Coordinates of C-alpha atoms in Angstrom, one line a residue:
M940 CA 0.0 0.0 0.0
K941 CA 1.4 3.4 -1.0
L942 CA 1.1 6.0 1.7
A943 CA 0.6 9.7 1.1
R944 CA 3.8 11.7 1.2
R945 CA 2.4 14.1 3.8
L946 CA 3.1 11.3 6.3
D947 CA 6.8 11.9 5.8
H948 CA 6.4 15.2 7.7
I949 CA 4.4 13.7 10.6
E950 CA 6.7 12.3 13.2
P951 CA 5.6 9.7 15.8
F952 CA 4.0 11.2 18.9
Y953 CA 6.7 10.2 21.4
V954 CA 4.5 11.1 24.4
M955 CA 2.3 8.2 23.4
E956 CA 5.3 6.0 22.7
C957 CA 6.5 6.6 26.3
A958 CA 3.0 6.1 27.6
K959 CA 2.9 2.7 25.9
A960 CA 6.3 1.7 27.4
A961 CA 5.2 2.9 30.9
A962 CA 1.9 1.0 30.6
E963 CA 3.7 -2.2 29.6
L964 CA 6.1 -1.9 32.6
A965 CA 3.1 -1.1 34.9
R966 CA 1.7 -4.6 34.1
Q967 CA 4.9 -6.3 35.3
P968 CA 5.3 -7.8 38.8
A969 CA 7.7 -5.0 39.7
C970 CA 4.8 -2.6 39.6
D971 CA 2.3 -4.9 41.3
P972 CA 1.8 -4.0 45.0
R973 CA 0.4 -7.5 45.5
Q974 CA 3.8 -8.9 44.7
G975 CA 5.8 -6.3 46.6
G976 CA 6.1 -3.9 43.7
R977 CA 5.7 -0.2 43.4
P978 CA 2.9 1.0 41.1
M979 CA 3.8 3.2 38.2
L980 CA 3.2 6.9 38.7
F981 CA 2.1 8.5 35.4
L982 CA 3.4 12.1 35.3
N983 CA 3.7 12.0 31.5
I984 CA 0.3 12.6 30.1
G985 CA -1.4 16.0 30.2
E986 CA -4.8 15.0 31.4
P987 CA -6.5 16.4 34.5
D988 CA -7.2 13.8 37.2
F989 CA -10.6 15.6 37.7
T990 CA -13.6 14.5 35.6
A991 CA -16.6 16.6 34.5
P992 CA -18.4 18.0 37.6
P993 CA -21.8 16.7 38.6
L994 CA -23.9 19.2 36.8
V995 CA -22.2 18.5 33.5
Q996 CA -22.6 14.7 33.9
A997 CA -26.3 15.2 34.7
A998 CA -26.8 17.4 31.7
A999 CA -25.3 14.7 29.4
Q1000 CA -27.6 12.1 31.0
A1001 CA -30.6 14.3 30.5
A1002 CA -29.7 15.0 26.8
V1003 CA -29.6 11.3 26.1
A1004 CA -32.7 10.5 28.1
Q1005 CA -34.6 13.3 26.3
G1006 CA -33.4 12.3 22.9
R1007 CA -31.4 15.5 22.2
T1008 CA -28.8 13.6 20.2
Q1009 CA -29.4 14.8 16.7
Y1010 CA -26.9 16.8 14.6
T1011 CA -26.6 20.4 15.7
E1012 CA -25.9 23.4 13.4
A1013 CA -22.3 23.1 12.0
L1014 CA -21.3 26.1 14.0
G1015 CA -22.6 24.6 17.2
L1016 CA -25.6 25.1 19.5
P1017 CA -26.5 28.8 19.6
A1018 CA -27.0 28.6 23.4
L1019 CA -23.5 27.2 23.8
R1020 CA -21.9 29.9 21.7
E1021 CA -23.8 32.5 23.8
A1022 CA -22.6 30.9 27.0
I1023 CA -18.9 31.0 25.8
S1024 CA -19.4 34.6 24.8
G1025 CA -20.7 35.3 28.3
W1026 CA -17.6 33.5 29.8
Y1027 CA -15.3 35.8 27.9
R1028 CA -17.3 38.8 29.2
T1029 CA -17.3 37.9 32.9
R1030 CA -13.8 36.2 33.1
F1031 CA -11.8 38.4 30.8
G1032 CA -13.8 41.6 30.2
L1033 CA -14.1 40.9 26.5
E1034 CA -17.1 41.4 24.2
I1035 CA -16.9 38.5 21.8
A1036 CA -19.8 38.2 19.4
P1037 CA -21.3 34.6 19.6
Q1038 CA -21.3 34.7 15.8
R1039 CA -17.5 34.6 15.8
I1040 CA -17.5 31.4 17.9
V1041 CA -17.4 28.0 16.2
I1042 CA -17.9 24.8 18.3
T1043 CA -15.6 22.0 17.2
A1044 CA -14.8 18.4 18.0
G1045 CA -12.0 19.4 20.4
A1046 CA -9.3 21.9 20.0
S1047 CA -7.6 19.5 17.5
A1048 CA -10.5 19.9 15.1
A1049 CA -10.5 23.6 15.5
L1050 CA -6.8 23.8 14.6
Q1051 CA -7.3 21.5 11.6
L1052 CA -10.2 23.6 10.3
V1053 CA -8.4 26.9 10.8
T1054 CA -5.1 25.7 9.2
L1055 CA -6.9 24.1 6.3
A1056 CA -8.7 27.4 5.7
L1057 CA -5.6 29.6 5.9
F1058 CA -2.5 27.6 4.7
E1059 CA -1.4 25.7 1.7
T1060 CA 1.6 24.1 0.0
G1061 CA 4.5 26.6 -0.3
D1062 CA 3.5 28.6 2.8
D1063 CA 5.5 28.6 6.0
V1064 CA 4.3 29.3 9.5
L1065 CA 6.4 30.4 12.5
M1066 CA 6.2 28.5 15.8
P1067 CA 8.3 28.5 18.9
D1068 CA 10.6 25.6 19.8
P1069 CA 9.6 24.0 22.2
S1070 CA 5.9 23.7 21.4
Y1071 CA 3.1 21.1 21.3
P1072 CA 4.0 18.7 18.4
C1073 CA 0.5 18.2 17.1
N1074 CA 0.1 21.9 16.4
R1075 CA 3.0 21.9 13.9
H1076 CA 1.6 18.6 12.4
F1077 CA -1.7 20.4 11.6
V1078 CA 0.3 22.9 9.7
A1079 CA 2.3 20.2 7.9
A1080 CA -0.9 18.3 6.9
T1081 CA -2.0 21.4 4.8
G1082 CA 1.2 21.1 2.8
A1083 CA 2.7 24.2 4.5
T1084 CA 5.9 24.2 6.5
A1085 CA 6.1 24.8 10.3
R1086 CA 9.3 26.7 11.0
L1087 CA 10.4 26.1 14.6
I1088 CA 12.3 29.1 16.0
P1089 CA 14.5 28.2 19.1
T1090 CA 13.5 30.1 22.2
T1091 CA 15.2 30.5 25.6
P1092 CA 14.3 31.0 29.3
G1093 CA 14.9 34.7 28.7
T1094 CA 11.8 34.9 26.5
R1095 CA 9.9 32.5 28.7
F1096 CA 10.3 29.9 25.9
Q1097 CA 8.0 32.0 23.7
L1098 CA 8.5 34.0 20.5
D1099 CA 8.8 37.7 20.5
A1100 CA 8.3 40.5 17.9
D1101 CA 12.1 40.6 17.1
Q1102 CA 12.1 36.9 16.2
V1103 CA 9.0 37.3 14.1
R1104 CA 10.6 40.2 12.1
Q1105 CA 13.9 38.3 11.8
H1106 CA 12.5 35.0 10.5
W1107 CA 9.7 36.4 8.4
T1108 CA 10.1 35.6 4.6
P1109 CA 8.0 36.2 1.5
A1110 CA 6.5 32.7 2.1
T1111 CA 5.5 33.3 5.7
R1112 CA 1.8 33.4 6.3
G1113 CA 1.6 33.7 10.0
V1114 CA 2.4 32.4 13.5
V1115 CA 1.0 29.7 15.7
L1116 CA 1.5 30.4 19.4
A1117 CA 0.3 28.8 22.6
S1118 CA -0.3 30.7 25.9
P1119 CA 0.0 29.1 28.4
S1120 CA 2.2 26.7 26.5
N1121 CA 2.5 22.9 26.5
P1122 CA 5.2 21.8 27.4
T1123 CA 6.5 24.8 29.5
G1124 CA 3.4 26.1 31.2
T1125 CA 4.6 29.6 30.4
S1126 CA 2.5 32.4 28.9
I1127 CA 3.3 35.4 26.7
A1128 CA 3.3 38.7 28.5
P1129 CA 0.4 40.9 27.1
E1130 CA 2.7 43.7 26.0
T1131 CA 5.0 41.1 24.2
L1132 CA 2.0 39.6 22.5
R1133 CA 0.6 43.0 21.3
E1134 CA 3.9 43.9 19.8
M1135 CA 4.2 40.5 18.1
V1136 CA 0.6 40.7 16.8
Q1137 CA 1.4 44.1 15.3
A1138 CA 4.5 42.8 13.6
V1139 CA 2.5 39.9 12.0
R1140 CA -0.3 42.3 11.1
E1141 CA 2.0 44.7 9.3
R1142 CA 3.2 41.8 7.2
G1143 CA -0.3 40.7 6.2
G1144 CA -0.1 37.6 8.3
V1145 CA -2.4 35.9 10.7
T1146 CA -1.9 35.2 14.4
I1147 CA -3.3 31.9 15.8
V1148 CA -3.1 31.4 19.5
D1149 CA -3.7 28.1 21.2
E1150 CA -5.4 29.1 24.5
I1151 CA -6.6 25.7 25.7
Y1152 CA -4.9 26.2 29.1
L1153 CA -6.1 29.9 29.5
G1154 CA -8.5 29.0 32.3
L1155 CA -5.6 27.4 34.2
S1156 CA -3.6 30.6 34.8
Y1157 CA -2.0 31.3 38.2
D1158 CA -0.5 34.7 37.7
E1159 CA -2.7 37.8 36.9
R1160 CA 0.1 39.3 34.9
Y1161 CA -0.4 36.7 32.2
A1162 CA -4.1 35.7 32.7
A1163 CA -5.3 37.6 29.6
S1164 CA -6.7 36.3 26.3
A1165 CA -5.0 37.1 23.0
L1166 CA -8.4 38.2 21.8
A1167 CA -7.8 41.5 23.5
C1168 CA -5.3 42.3 20.7
G1169 CA -8.0 42.7 18.1
E1170 CA -10.7 41.0 16.1
D1171 CA -8.2 39.6 13.6
I1172 CA -6.8 37.1 16.1
V1173 CA -7.7 33.4 15.9
S1174 CA -8.0 31.8 19.3
I1175 CA -8.3 28.1 19.8
N1176 CA -9.8 26.8 23.1
S1177 CA -11.2 23.6 24.6
F1178 CA -13.4 22.1 27.2
S1179 CA -10.7 19.5 28.0
K1180 CA -8.3 21.2 30.4
Y1181 CA -9.9 23.9 32.6
F1182 CA -13.4 22.3 32.1
S1183 CA -12.2 18.7 32.7
M1184 CA -13.9 17.2 29.7
T1185 CA -10.9 15.5 27.9
G1186 CA -12.7 12.5 26.4
W1187 CA -15.8 14.4 25.4
R1188 CA -13.8 15.9 22.5
L1189 CA -15.3 19.4 22.5
G1190 CA -13.6 22.7 21.8
W1191 CA -14.1 26.0 20.0
A1192 CA -12.5 28.6 17.9
V1193 CA -13.0 32.4 18.0
L1194 CA -12.5 33.7 14.5
P1195 CA -12.4 37.0 12.6
S1196 CA -15.9 37.4 11.1
A1197 CA -14.7 37.0 7.6
L1198 CA -13.2 33.6 8.4
V1199 CA -16.4 32.0 9.8
P1200 CA -18.1 31.1 6.5
A1201 CA -14.9 29.3 5.3
V1202 CA -14.5 27.3 8.5
E1203 CA -18.3 26.5 8.6
R1204 CA -18.0 25.1 5.0
L1205 CA -15.1 22.9 6.1
Q1206 CA -16.9 21.8 9.3
Q1207 CA -20.0 20.8 7.3
N1208 CA -17.9 18.6 5.0
L1209 CA -15.3 17.1 7.4
Y1210 CA -17.2 16.8 10.8
I1211 CA -20.8 17.9 10.2
C1212 CA -20.8 19.1 13.8
A1213 CA -19.3 18.4 17.2
S1214 CA -21.0 15.9 19.5
S1215 CA -24.5 17.0 20.3
V1216 CA -24.4 15.3 23.7
A1217 CA -21.2 16.9 24.6
Q1218 CA -22.5 20.3 23.6
H1219 CA -25.6 20.0 25.7
A1220 CA -23.5 18.8 28.6
A1221 CA -21.1 21.7 28.2
L1222 CA -23.8 24.3 28.8
A1223 CA -23.7 23.2 32.4
C1224 CA -20.0 24.2 32.6
F1225 CA -21.1 27.8 33.0
A1226 CA -23.5 27.3 35.8
P1227 CA -22.4 29.0 39.0
D1228 CA -21.8 25.8 40.9
S1229 CA -19.7 24.4 38.1
L1230 CA -17.6 27.5 37.8
A1231 CA -17.0 27.5 41.5
E1232 CA -15.8 23.9 41.3
Y1233 CA -13.5 24.8 38.4
E1234 CA -12.0 27.5 40.5
R1235 CA -11.4 25.1 43.4
R1236 CA -9.6 22.8 40.9
R1237 CA -7.5 25.6 39.6
A1238 CA -6.4 26.3 43.2
A1239 CA -5.5 22.6 43.5
F1240 CA -3.4 22.7 40.4
R1241 CA -1.6 25.8 41.7
A1242 CA -0.8 24.1 45.0
R1243 CA 0.6 21.1 43.0
R1244 CA 2.8 23.5 41.0
D1245 CA 4.0 25.2 44.2
F1246 CA 5.1 21.8 45.6
I1247 CA 6.7 20.1 42.6
V1248 CA 8.7 23.0 41.1
P1249 CA 10.8 23.6 44.2
A1250 CA 11.1 19.8 44.6
L1251 CA 12.5 19.5 41.1
N1252 CA 14.9 22.4 41.6
D1253 CA 16.2 20.8 44.9
M1254 CA 17.1 17.6 43.1
G1255 CA 19.0 19.2 40.3
L1256 CA 16.1 19.1 37.7
S1257 CA 16.1 22.8 37.3
V1258 CA 12.9 24.5 36.1
P1259 CA 14.3 27.7 34.6
V1260 CA 10.9 29.5 34.2
V1261 CA 8.2 28.9 36.8
P1262 CA 5.0 27.8 34.9
D1263 CA 2.3 30.4 35.3
G1264 CA -0.4 28.2 33.8
A1265 CA -1.3 24.7 32.6
F1266 CA 0.0 21.8 34.6
Y1267 CA 3.5 21.2 33.2
A1268 CA 7.0 21.7 34.5
W1269 CA 9.8 22.0 31.8
A1270 CA 12.8 20.7 33.7
D1271 CA 16.5 20.6 32.7
C1272 CA 17.9 17.1 33.3
S1273 CA 21.4 17.8 31.9
R1274 CA 23.0 17.5 35.3
H1275 CA 22.0 13.9 35.4
S1276 CA 22.0 12.7 31.8
A1277 CA 23.1 13.8 28.3
S1278 CA 19.9 12.4 26.9
S1279 CA 16.4 13.3 28.1
W1280 CA 15.1 10.1 26.5
D1281 CA 17.6 8.0 28.4
F1282 CA 16.8 9.8 31.6
C1283 CA 13.1 9.2 31.2
M1284 CA 13.6 5.6 30.5
S1285 CA 15.9 5.2 33.5
M1286 CA 13.4 6.9 35.8
M1287 CA 10.6 4.7 34.4
Q1288 CA 12.6 1.6 35.1
R1289 CA 14.3 2.5 38.4
A1290 CA 11.8 4.9 40.1
H1291 CA 8.6 3.7 38.3
V1292 CA 7.8 7.4 37.5
A1293 CA 6.8 8.1 33.9
L1294 CA 8.0 11.4 32.5
T1295 CA 8.1 12.8 28.9
P1296 CA 11.4 13.4 27.1
G1297 CA 11.9 16.7 25.2
R1298 CA 12.1 15.2 21.7
D1299 CA 8.4 15.6 21.0
F1300 CA 8.5 19.4 21.4
G1301 CA 11.2 20.4 19.0
P1302 CA 14.9 19.8 18.3
A1303 CA 16.4 22.9 20.0
A1304 CA 16.7 21.4 23.5
A1305 CA 15.3 18.0 23.0
E1306 CA 18.1 16.2 24.8
R1307 CA 18.2 18.7 27.7
Y1308 CA 14.6 19.0 29.0
V1309 CA 11.9 16.7 30.2
R1310 CA 8.2 17.5 30.8
L1311 CA 6.5 16.6 34.0
S1312 CA 2.8 16.8 34.3
F1313 CA 1.4 17.8 37.7
A1314 CA -2.1 16.9 36.7
S1315 CA -1.9 14.1 39.3
G1316 CA -2.8 14.6 43.0
L1317 CA -0.4 15.9 45.7
D1318 CA 0.0 12.4 47.2
D1319 CA 1.3 11.0 43.9
L1320 CA 3.5 14.1 43.4
H1321 CA 5.1 13.7 46.9
E1322 CA 5.7 10.0 46.2
A1323 CA 7.1 10.7 42.8
A1324 CA 9.4 13.4 44.1
E1325 CA 10.8 11.1 46.7
R1326 CA 11.3 8.2 44.2
L1327 CA 13.1 10.5 41.8
R1328 CA 15.3 12.0 44.5
R1329 CA 16.3 8.5 45.6
A1330 CA 17.0 7.3 42.0
I1331 CA 19.0 10.3 41.1
S1332 CA 21.2 10.1 44.2
A1333 CA 21.7 6.4 44.1

């Protein structure tokens, strides 16, 4: 069978390869407490340990029981688009017209629809290194080229306007950013983002910002949406992270008005619509009791960060920029190993702690950094820190 050449530009998702290796080891006697083993602690996958809160679960059950399972409009339930618009108003002080909001089958579908609408073969798109690998693969799948620009702790592992100006070419069509970022948990300062958006705008390009962790911000200096920079910004968001609905596969995009018909046409043909049950359930995310629960969970994630980052620093796994959002620590393992892959495999075998090596997120510092997810509870994080400390010092 002859495969399409676009697959040549799609690398394996090493996060999942590590997850498979960790899951295989977890089934061995060494990880079975009944046989004196230590269970595997999975700090490698970016999935909240919280599930959808009670009102959301009840709304899903009611939708099924009442037969509200038919296709919705391609752009999504009008009531859900209104609810998201209201969230931007109350949470961020932004007036976002519901007509600019498109409900999608997760943030992944939103990124695919937007990149298909905007990019084509011969284009290139600037992205920071490190960054979430799937985002650059969405660009590659359109035939365009994702150009990774190395970043440093000095720029919070984010691009800035000077880098955009320096690397822009006649083929460049825009930038894809993430704030807060996976894998670093760092956000772009509002003034830096405004300057960068203006540099892109002056060159006739488009700024796409992945904001799926925006609700999980811990520092008011960075807790602002890119949509404040103007109506020409494309923002991608999701119900997976802050709203704890990972497997429900529901997200949205906020688009410039002129882009909505194009994305609607693509959605009609590629997806028809997002899950109707998930959409009806998501309406309950914005109920006062649900929002209060999400804020309690955000405080819990912050407490986890405040424990694990100093713990990593103390054992020589330096976190050069404290994450201000999401639930990741981007830690430098070079004091202990010349290869982040080898380090992660060693910790998996010796400490039964699963981490993610840097190679997924870009080549610039792939061998130097590992990503730790603090989406697990504090008890697991305390145990993991102690196991890592013992394994490193052995």
